[in-house]
PDB file of C-alpha atoms and ligand atoms in Angstrom:
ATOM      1  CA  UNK A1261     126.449 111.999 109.922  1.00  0.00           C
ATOM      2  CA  UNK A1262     127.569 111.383 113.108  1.00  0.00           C
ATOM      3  CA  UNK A1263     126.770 108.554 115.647  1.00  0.00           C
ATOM      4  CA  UNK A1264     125.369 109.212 119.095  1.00  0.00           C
ATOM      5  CA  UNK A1265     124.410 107.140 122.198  1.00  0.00           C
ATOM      6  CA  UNK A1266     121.137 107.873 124.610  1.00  0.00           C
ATOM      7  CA  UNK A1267     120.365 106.283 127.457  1.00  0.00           C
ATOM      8  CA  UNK A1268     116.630 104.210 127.300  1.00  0.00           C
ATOM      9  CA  UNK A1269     114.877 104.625 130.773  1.00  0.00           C
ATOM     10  CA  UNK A1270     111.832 103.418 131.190  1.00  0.00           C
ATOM     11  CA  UNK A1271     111.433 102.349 127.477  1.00  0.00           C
ATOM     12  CA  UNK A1272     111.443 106.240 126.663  1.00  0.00           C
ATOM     13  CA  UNK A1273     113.565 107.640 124.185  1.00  0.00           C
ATOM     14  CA  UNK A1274     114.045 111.821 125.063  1.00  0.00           C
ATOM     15  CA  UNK A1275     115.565 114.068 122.288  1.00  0.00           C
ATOM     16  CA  UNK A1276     119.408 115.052 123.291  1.00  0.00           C
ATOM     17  CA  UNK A1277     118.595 118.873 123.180  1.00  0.00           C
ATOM     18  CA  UNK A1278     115.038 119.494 124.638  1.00  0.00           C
ATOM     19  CA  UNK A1279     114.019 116.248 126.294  1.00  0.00           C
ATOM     20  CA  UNK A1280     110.858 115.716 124.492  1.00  0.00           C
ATOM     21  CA  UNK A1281     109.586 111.785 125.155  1.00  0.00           C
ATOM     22  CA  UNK A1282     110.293 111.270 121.423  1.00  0.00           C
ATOM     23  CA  UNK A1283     109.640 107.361 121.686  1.00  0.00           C
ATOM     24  CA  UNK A1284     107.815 105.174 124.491  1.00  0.00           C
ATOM     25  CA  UNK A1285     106.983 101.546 124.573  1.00  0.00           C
ATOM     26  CA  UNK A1286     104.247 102.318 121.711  1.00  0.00           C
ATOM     27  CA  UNK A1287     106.483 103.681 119.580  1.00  0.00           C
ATOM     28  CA  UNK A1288     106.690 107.659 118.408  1.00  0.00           C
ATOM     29  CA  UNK A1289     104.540 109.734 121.002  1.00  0.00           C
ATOM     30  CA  UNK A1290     106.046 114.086 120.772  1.00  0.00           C
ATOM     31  CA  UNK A1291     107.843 114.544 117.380  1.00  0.00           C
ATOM     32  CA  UNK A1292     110.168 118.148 118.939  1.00  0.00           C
ATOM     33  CA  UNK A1293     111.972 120.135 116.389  1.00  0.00           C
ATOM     34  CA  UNK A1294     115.296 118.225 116.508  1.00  0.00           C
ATOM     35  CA  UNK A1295     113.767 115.017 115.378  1.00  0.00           C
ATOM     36  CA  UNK A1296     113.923 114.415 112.025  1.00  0.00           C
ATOM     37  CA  UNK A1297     113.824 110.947 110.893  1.00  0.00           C
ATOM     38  CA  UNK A1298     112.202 107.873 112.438  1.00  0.00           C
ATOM     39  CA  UNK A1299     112.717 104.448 110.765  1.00  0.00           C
ATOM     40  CA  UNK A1300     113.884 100.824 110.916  1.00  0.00           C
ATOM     41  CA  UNK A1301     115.921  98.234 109.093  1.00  0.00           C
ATOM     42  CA  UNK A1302     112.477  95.887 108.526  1.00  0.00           C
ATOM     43  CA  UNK A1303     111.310  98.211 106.035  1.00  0.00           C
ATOM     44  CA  UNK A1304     111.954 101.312 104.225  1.00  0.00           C
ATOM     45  CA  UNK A1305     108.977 103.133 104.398  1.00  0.00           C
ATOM     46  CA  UNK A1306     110.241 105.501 107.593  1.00  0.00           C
ATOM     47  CA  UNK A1307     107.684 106.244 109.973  1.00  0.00           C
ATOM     48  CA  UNK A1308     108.444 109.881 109.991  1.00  0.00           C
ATOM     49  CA  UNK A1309     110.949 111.412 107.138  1.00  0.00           C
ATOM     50  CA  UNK A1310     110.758 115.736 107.751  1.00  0.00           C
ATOM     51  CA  UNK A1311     113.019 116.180 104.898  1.00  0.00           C
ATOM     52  CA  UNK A1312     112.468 113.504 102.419  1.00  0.00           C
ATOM     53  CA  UNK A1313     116.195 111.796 103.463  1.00  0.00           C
ATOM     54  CA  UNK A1314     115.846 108.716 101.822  1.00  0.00           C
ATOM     55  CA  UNK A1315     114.043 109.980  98.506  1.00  0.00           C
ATOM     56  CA  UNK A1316     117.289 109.903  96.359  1.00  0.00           C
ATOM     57  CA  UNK A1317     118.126 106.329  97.785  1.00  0.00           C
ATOM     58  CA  UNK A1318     118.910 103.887  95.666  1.00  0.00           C
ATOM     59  CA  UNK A1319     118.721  99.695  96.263  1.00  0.00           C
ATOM     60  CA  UNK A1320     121.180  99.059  93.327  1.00  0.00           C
ATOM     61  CA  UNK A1321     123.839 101.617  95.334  1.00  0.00           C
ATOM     62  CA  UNK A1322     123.071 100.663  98.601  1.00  0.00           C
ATOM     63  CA  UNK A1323     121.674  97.526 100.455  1.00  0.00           C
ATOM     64  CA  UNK A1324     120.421  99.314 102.997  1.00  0.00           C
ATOM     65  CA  UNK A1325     118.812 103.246 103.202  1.00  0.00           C
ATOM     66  CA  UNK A1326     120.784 103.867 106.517  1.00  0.00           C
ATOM     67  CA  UNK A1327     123.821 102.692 104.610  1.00  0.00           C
ATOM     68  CA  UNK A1328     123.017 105.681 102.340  1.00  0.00           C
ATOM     69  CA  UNK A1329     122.055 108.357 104.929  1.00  0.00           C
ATOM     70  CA  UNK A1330     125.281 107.412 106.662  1.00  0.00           C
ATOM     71  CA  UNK A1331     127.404 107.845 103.126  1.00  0.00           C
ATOM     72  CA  UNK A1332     125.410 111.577 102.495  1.00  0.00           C
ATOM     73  CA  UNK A1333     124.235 113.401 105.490  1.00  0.00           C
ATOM     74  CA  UNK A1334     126.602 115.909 106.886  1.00  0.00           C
ATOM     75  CA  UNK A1335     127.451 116.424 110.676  1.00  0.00           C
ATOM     76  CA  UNK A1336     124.794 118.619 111.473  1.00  0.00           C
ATOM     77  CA  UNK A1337     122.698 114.979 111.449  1.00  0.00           C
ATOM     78  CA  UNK A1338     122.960 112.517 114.217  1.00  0.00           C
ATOM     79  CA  UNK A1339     122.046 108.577 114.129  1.00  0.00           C
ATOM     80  CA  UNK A1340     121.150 106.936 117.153  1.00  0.00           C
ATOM     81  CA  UNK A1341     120.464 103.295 116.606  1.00  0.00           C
ATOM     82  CA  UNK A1342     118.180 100.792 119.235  1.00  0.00           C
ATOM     83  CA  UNK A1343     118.815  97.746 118.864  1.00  0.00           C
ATOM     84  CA  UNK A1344     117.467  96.227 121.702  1.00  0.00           C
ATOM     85  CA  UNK A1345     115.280  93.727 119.561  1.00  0.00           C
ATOM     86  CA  UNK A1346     117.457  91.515 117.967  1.00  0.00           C
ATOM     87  CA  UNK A1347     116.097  91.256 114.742  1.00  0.00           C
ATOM     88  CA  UNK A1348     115.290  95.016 114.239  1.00  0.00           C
ATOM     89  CA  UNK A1349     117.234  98.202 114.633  1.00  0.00           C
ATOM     90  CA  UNK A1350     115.097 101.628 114.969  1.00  0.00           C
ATOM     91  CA  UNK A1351     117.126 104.635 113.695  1.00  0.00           C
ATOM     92  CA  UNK A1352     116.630 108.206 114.686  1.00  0.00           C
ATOM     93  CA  UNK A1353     118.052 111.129 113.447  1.00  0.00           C
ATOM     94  CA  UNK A1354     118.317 114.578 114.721  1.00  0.00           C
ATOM     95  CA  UNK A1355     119.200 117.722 113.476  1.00  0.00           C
ATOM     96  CA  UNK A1356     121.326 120.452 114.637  1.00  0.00           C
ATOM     97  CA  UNK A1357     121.357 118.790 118.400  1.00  0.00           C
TER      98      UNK A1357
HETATM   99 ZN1   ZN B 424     114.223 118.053 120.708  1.00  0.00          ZN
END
């Protein structure tokens, strides 16, 4: 998987490829066909999971699910990670940006 950077304006989030306003300040609003995964390291119940990623994870392998996406998802995947609140990170991952 590989690691990518987006600019936040205005608390919005826009897909790489199409600009779709995948995230605002109330958290998913358009879901476009690049975006694939939507989750955060509070819990691992993802708010959006297209192709079951994190089914095969496993807590005894990994301490963390985006410890195992990272470890199995090929480059056609990208992660870009918010961490603007301190305590949680939101992932999301796109597909074939
Ligand atoms: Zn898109």
């Amino acid at each position: 998987m590989k690691i990518i950077n987006l600019e936040i304006e205005n608390e919005i989030i826009k897909c790489p490829k199409c600009f779709s306003e995948n995230i605002d300040e109330n958290g998913v609003k358009n879901v476009c066909e690049h975006l694939i995964f939507v989750g955060t390291s509070e819990s691992d119940e993802p708010e959006l999971d297209k192709e079951k990623l994190i089914s095969n994870y496993d807590i005894e392998k990994h301490e963390a699910y985006i410890d195992f996406l990272k470890e199995n998802l090929n480059d056609k995947y990208f992660l870009f990670t918010d961490s603007r609140t301190r305590q949680i990170d939101l992932y999301l991952i796109y597909k074939n940006i």
